[in-house]
Amino acid sequence: MDKLLKPLTALGKAEPLRETIGPWELVERVDVALASVAPRRGREAEVSAAAAKAGVPVPGVARAAEGEVFASFWLTPDMFMVEAPFASHEDIRPKLLAILGDGASVTEQTDAWVRFDLTGAGLERVFQKLCNVDLGAAPEGFATRTVIEHMGCYLIKRNGVTLYGARSMAGSLHHAIHLAAGTVA
Amino acid sequence: MTRIAGGLIDRSRTLTFTFDGQSFQGHPGDTLASALLAADVRLMGRSFKYHRPRGVLTSGSEEPNALVEVRTGGRQEPNTRATVQEVFEGLTARSQNRWPSLSFDALGINDRLNSFFAAGFYYKTFMWPAKFWEKLYEPIIRRAAGLGALTREADPDAYDKGFLHADLLVVGAGPAGLMAALTAGRAGLRVILADEDFLLGGRLNAESLAVGEQGSADWARSAAAELAALPTVRLMPRTTVFGVFDHGIYGAVERVSDHLPAPVQGQVRQTLWRIYAPQAIMATGAIERPIAFDNNDRPGVMLAGALRAYANRWAVVPGQRVAVFANNDDGLRTAVDLQAKGVDVVAVIDSREGGALLPGIRHLRGASVVDTSGRLGLTGITVEHRGRRETLAVDALGVSGGWNPNLGLMQQHRARPDWSDEIAAFVPARGPKGLVAVGAAAGVFSTHGALRTGAEAARAAAEALGRQAPYALPKAEDAPYRIAPLWAVKGASRAWVDQQNDVTVKDVKLAHQEAFSDVEHLKRYTTLGMATDQGKTGNLLGAAIMAELTGQSIEATGQTTYRPPFTPVSLGALGGRSKGRDFKPFRLTPSHHWAKSQGAVFVEVGMWLRTQWLPKAGETEWRQSVDREVLATRASVGICDVTTLGKIDVQGTDAAAFLDRVYANNFASLAIGKCRYGLMLREDGMVYDDGTTARLGPNEYVMTTTTANAVLVFRNLEYARQVLWPDLDVQIISTTEAWAQYSVAGPNARKLLQKLVDQDISDAGLPYMGCAEITIGGLRARLFRISFSGELAYEIAVPARYGDGLIRALVAAGEEFGAVVYGTEALGVMRVEKGHVAGNELNGTSTALNMGLGKMVSRKKEAIGVTLSGREALVAEDGLRLVGVKPVNPADAMKAGSHFLKIGAAPTVENDDGWLTSLVYSPHLGHYIALGYLRDGARRMGEKIRVVNLLAGTEIMAEIVSPHFIDPQGERLRG
């Protein structure tokens, strides 16, 4: 759809950032739609069943889960985030409501976040300088909330590290990662 | 030169450095202290109070005397211990606290006047006049009695912080620490081994002992090499674990570059590590203590273990004729080692009676050193033996009063250590969970004992994780220590207890005499144990002398509280990267990049950068821009980025009930497609936030908060949801960042928006306080018909990535109307003109009634704060009320912060009638206007009042008016 309004990335550019710092690659992802899903009181099982049927994986505590189209990660004891391809699921909320009905509160979160994917061997060294997550000991698929330089983030260990930070702080978050990676590269 | 053979220095390389401008040479492996001693420099500093000549007392981080300034310019660091500063090429060091020079210090006069400078003399002498203290006495005293200085230049280096995780943290890499790390590391545990020294091995490097088939230093080197090769072990030399915090968290400083002239490009000077370790082993060794005897502080008098360390590790003997004064067997090792190195050991003065004598050495049993001589360094000692006094010409004296387990970390959680008669010292007890002491730190002084306890503790740590950690101990000495306590030798002159703070036995006696006998009082009264070394060598000595005076046991006398940091930590390391522009993160609004391109002036609002105003060509003063933005908005249309207001998505079948409980006014009746202004109260009834909440669906609301309180409101809602009313079905999540939101205000707001919005937004299509999910060229968007400015106004929201596109589209569409983009200043002017409250009025001490919004607080339901807002004093009829204020003479400029006074009333607190909260210049009215809280304000409309600012010295005559300066009937916004 050719829109009237042109989108910008969280870093204020037309194209997402892609850069190499030492052995690591950092990629800004703008191709993922997000929505939070919070089952309503007493309807957790119903929501899980409906989600499973439609291929929306429900993550375990402090875990990310992957499906064919949808992926998800845990936020709080009663809320998780669903990820889907932006191109096909930009307006993600009605799509999820169609699956989950009124059993869950669903909120579009796509543009609340900036997402950086980091890959390369030895990412533990970078995150030792950024946050208190024990990346070395964390299993693949681990998802947690953490704080980087005062900025609340979600961190997922998934083929490297996926980091979600507040969109408005994208520049500061990128600066922090860039600086930390630079010192240990 | 006093270098001897051997040692752990690299003689193949020579490093040149300066001390007080004079050039010296050392080798890699040298500390500043060892290199200076090797060059026959014994005098390294002047004492704190008496300016006594001082040399090194120790060979480690406990050093009280040899404090120097190293480096220059922004890198200059005072109070650096020469005993731990590694020598590097080009190092510059200077002595401190002396003038004009170290060897001739004019303030050495203080030493002659010592009788005036006893403990507590400041308190007694500088009593009056009181106002002289800060301006006169303190600066003079600080200059005379001091440590090093800073240059006040900015530190050019970067510092870092980080987080490490381990199964086991081992603090200290002496025999116990190395053995613990080997045992755990071989078993595959994730181990961090940290040591403050640059060379791992601890006392193994300072002794001439054997471990297994190797010399002790060789064994340490082999152990370190094996550890370095183990994949799960992280070796951290030059790293001081300085504090134990809650839940197995340890603070450590790694001195990444302090051994280099400057950090390598891209590297930091120091890194502050937070180490998470459920189990930790404290293998921090022991600190030797001196014995107090007259003039025991001359350069050349040092601890016996240090004297031995300089000889064995650094191949330095700081003297030609050496004596040893000891009360334990360990001290005798110094004499044996030095003699083996061919040094002339004049005598061993052993305070103990009986026992075997050292072969080939003049070993005096039952003897003591009673005095010393030498002006800038030791030249002789007076020994008392069997009632006879004898003077010996010596230039170095090693003293051992015994060893204190290094309790620093173990006792930081305020647990009191236990007393051990066997070693006459405190031993650790009841430390923080997960932390155990081993080796000398636990009072086990033999090498075998250190290796054994280290291995045992590591095995226990492994077992706690369900792992096996077998070990085999190398053979090592297990000799007895045999101490007979001796704290102070009776004398007529001054005997130093705490050399850093110039505290003598006499000072301790004086403290006792003046009833400052408790160790904590003793510390404050005499300064014993203060400053950079925190009494590592002197504290127990002081407590023991006090115990003798009071007749209490040392155990009952106790120790002062141990606190982090164990050794000084630079402020740079604590600050890490958080300085300058990196002090905090910035939050940018969706229109930021566009606004920046337009030359916007930004203001920090919390972490947000908001457009404050947008100057146009030719505007030289901020008021010109702001006035233009206000007038253009009221005349036609203005656009403002309001994304920073908090947005909270509230959903659930009980969402309406939930809102009804968190807002003071009614929300249950809000219809779908409508917005309502709401007030939130604290439990005490004061208003703490306000904003608009829109109902988008049956169980779906979006709440807005003020920018400042977005996080606080969210936190309070979470608390209410999870703790107060867990039975309610309500789910919340912040959407502040998800949507870019702009206010479009002014008579032409609708016309402008209608050009972009796909749906009908006529007054019928979207009446005042309506809201709708709309589209802009097919893109999902939200439109709220709400107004802060008092104009016909909307807030329009699109997903944040389209925010830049939307501001450009709005500006383009607004061109035909002469639309402006306005900033927070114009926003503020318009809200004051309209009489809306904001942060200045929501000051935490104001009720809805004060704000003129008393009727909003519904008494028909229960909501947070409603009950307490009805307290008698808060509902008094003559209480403060929000009013408008305008100057009687329009040319008069009122001052922010002014108070209201009746005509003729004296400017006293009793006559204070309230104060001015918000002041702006209204370009619309052509004069200043203000809001304020006035006593009984609602009934004083039209009254003339004085607006007085005593600080600025201004007084303006003003008239009390309605706070609604513009369109009091609200016709514009309903237009």
mmCIF file of N, CA and C in Angstrom, chain B residues 18 32 68-78 80 85-86 88-94 149 151 155 157 256-263 269-270:
data_model
loop_
_atom_site.group_PDB
_atom_site.id
_atom_site.type_symbol
_atom_site.label_atom_id
_atom_site.label_comp_id
_atom_site.label_asym_id
_atom_site.label_seq_id
_atom_site.Cartn_x
_atom_site.Cartn_y
_atom_site.Cartn_z
ATOM 1 N N THR B 18 60.119 9.631 37.507
ATOM 2 C CA THR B 18 60.607 10.710 38.369
ATOM 3 C C THR B 18 59.832 10.723 39.685
ATOM 4 N N LEU B 32 56.279 1.553 42.691
ATOM 5 C CA LEU B 32 56.993 2.805 42.929
ATOM 6 C C LEU B 32 57.806 2.691 44.221
ATOM 7 N N VAL B 68 51.463 9.336 47.446
ATOM 8 C CA VAL B 68 52.048 10.292 46.509
ATOM 9 C C VAL B 68 51.007 10.724 45.479
ATOM 10 N N GLU B 69 51.318 11.843 44.828
ATOM 11 C CA GLU B 69 50.523 12.249 43.665
ATOM 12 C C GLU B 69 51.205 11.666 42.441
ATOM 13 N N VAL B 70 50.465 10.973 41.611
ATOM 14 C CA VAL B 70 51.054 10.457 40.380
ATOM 15 C C VAL B 70 50.407 11.129 39.178
ATOM 16 N N ARG B 71 51.155 11.166 38.108
ATOM 17 C CA ARG B 71 50.770 11.765 36.826
ATOM 18 C C ARG B 71 50.555 13.277 36.980
ATOM 19 N N THR B 72 50.173 13.893 35.883
ATOM 20 C CA THR B 72 50.009 15.345 35.884
ATOM 21 C C THR B 72 48.722 15.717 35.166
ATOM 22 N N GLY B 73 48.391 16.988 35.199
ATOM 23 C CA GLY B 73 47.228 17.501 34.461
ATOM 24 C C GLY B 73 45.945 16.838 34.930
ATOM 25 N N GLY B 74 45.074 16.560 33.981
ATOM 26 C CA GLY B 74 43.792 15.959 34.317
ATOM 27 C C GLY B 74 43.922 14.559 34.864
ATOM 28 N N ARG B 75 45.071 13.924 34.613
ATOM 29 C CA ARG B 75 45.259 12.551 35.101
ATOM 30 C C ARG B 75 45.884 12.514 36.498
ATOM 31 N N GLN B 76 46.218 13.671 37.053
ATOM 32 C CA GLN B 76 46.870 13.654 38.364
ATOM 33 C C GLN B 76 45.960 13.006 39.406
ATOM 34 N N GLU B 77 46.533 12.063 40.148
ATOM 35 C CA GLU B 77 45.747 11.413 41.191
ATOM 36 C C GLU B 77 46.496 11.503 42.510
ATOM 37 N N PRO B 78 45.861 12.110 43.516
ATOM 38 C CA PRO B 78 46.521 12.209 44.819
ATOM 39 C C PRO B 78 46.365 10.919 45.620
ATOM 40 N N THR B 80 47.953 8.300 46.070
ATOM 41 C CA THR B 80 48.233 6.989 45.476
ATOM 42 C C THR B 80 49.269 6.298 46.345
ATOM 43 N N GLN B 85 51.437 1.210 43.286
ATOM 44 C CA GLN B 85 51.544 1.843 41.964
ATOM 45 C C GLN B 85 52.658 1.163 41.172
ATOM 46 N N GLU B 86 52.284 0.563 40.054
ATOM 47 C CA GLU B 86 53.295 -0.068 39.210
ATOM 48 C C GLU B 86 54.124 1.008 38.516
ATOM 49 N N PHE B 88 55.914 2.586 35.479
ATOM 50 C CA PHE B 88 55.903 2.502 34.007
ATOM 51 C C PHE B 88 56.816 3.590 33.460
ATOM 52 N N GLU B 89 57.167 3.444 32.207
ATOM 53 C CA GLU B 89 58.079 4.399 31.584
ATOM 54 C C GLU B 89 57.429 5.787 31.595
ATOM 55 N N GLY B 90 58.115 6.740 32.188
ATOM 56 C CA GLY B 90 57.599 8.104 32.180
ATOM 57 C C GLY B 90 56.713 8.453 33.367
ATOM 58 N N LEU B 91 56.567 7.528 34.303
ATOM 59 C CA LEU B 91 55.749 7.826 35.491
ATOM 60 C C LEU B 91 56.309 9.043 36.217
ATOM 61 N N THR B 92 55.409 9.966 36.573
ATOM 62 C CA THR B 92 55.835 11.083 37.409
ATOM 63 C C THR B 92 55.101 10.985 38.741
ATOM 64 N N ALA B 93 55.852 11.099 39.804
ATOM 65 C CA ALA B 93 55.259 11.025 41.141
ATOM 66 C C ALA B 93 55.830 12.156 41.988
ATOM 67 N N ARG B 94 54.993 12.665 42.874
ATOM 68 C CA ARG B 94 55.422 13.728 43.762
ATOM 69 C C ARG B 94 54.962 13.434 45.187
ATOM 70 N N ALA B 149 46.536 16.695 46.291
ATOM 71 C CA ALA B 149 45.647 17.657 45.650
ATOM 72 C C ALA B 149 45.321 17.228 44.229
ATOM 73 N N THR B 151 44.284 18.696 40.269
ATOM 74 C CA THR B 151 44.604 19.872 39.457
ATOM 75 C C THR B 151 43.356 20.651 39.076
ATOM 76 N N ASP B 155 39.250 15.064 33.872
ATOM 77 C CA ASP B 155 39.889 13.770 33.678
ATOM 78 C C ASP B 155 39.676 13.356 32.221
ATOM 79 N N ASP B 157 40.269 10.572 30.791
ATOM 80 C CA ASP B 157 40.085 9.142 30.534
ATOM 81 C C ASP B 157 38.634 8.710 30.624
ATOM 82 N N VAL B 256 42.363 -1.208 34.630
ATOM 83 C CA VAL B 256 42.703 -1.675 33.282
ATOM 84 C C VAL B 256 43.989 -1.020 32.786
ATOM 85 N N SER B 257 44.137 0.254 33.068
ATOM 86 C CA SER B 257 45.236 0.994 32.435
ATOM 87 C C SER B 257 46.114 1.753 33.420
ATOM 88 N N ASP B 258 45.951 1.538 34.706
ATOM 89 C CA ASP B 258 46.724 2.326 35.671
ATOM 90 C C ASP B 258 48.217 1.995 35.649
ATOM 91 N N HIS B 259 48.571 0.893 34.992
ATOM 92 C CA HIS B 259 49.988 0.538 34.911
ATOM 93 C C HIS B 259 50.607 1.042 33.612
ATOM 94 N N LEU B 260 49.822 1.830 32.862
ATOM 95 C CA LEU B 260 50.303 2.350 31.582
ATOM 96 C C LEU B 260 50.353 3.875 31.650
ATOM 97 N N PRO B 261 51.184 4.482 30.825
ATOM 98 C CA PRO B 261 51.223 5.958 30.820
ATOM 99 C C PRO B 261 49.844 6.549 30.538
ATOM 100 N N ALA B 262 49.104 5.939 29.631
ATOM 101 C CA ALA B 262 47.737 6.384 29.322
ATOM 102 C C ALA B 262 47.005 5.170 28.758
ATOM 103 N N PRO B 263 45.693 5.146 28.880
ATOM 104 C CA PRO B 263 44.971 3.998 28.329
ATOM 105 C C PRO B 263 45.244 3.836 26.837
ATOM 106 N N ARG B 269 40.242 3.559 31.559
ATOM 107 C CA ARG B 269 41.238 3.548 32.627
ATOM 108 C C ARG B 269 40.896 2.474 33.656
ATOM 109 N N GLN B 270 39.650 2.473 34.077
ATOM 110 C CA GLN B 270 39.223 1.496 35.080
ATOM 111 C C GLN B 270 37.810 1.014 34.741
#
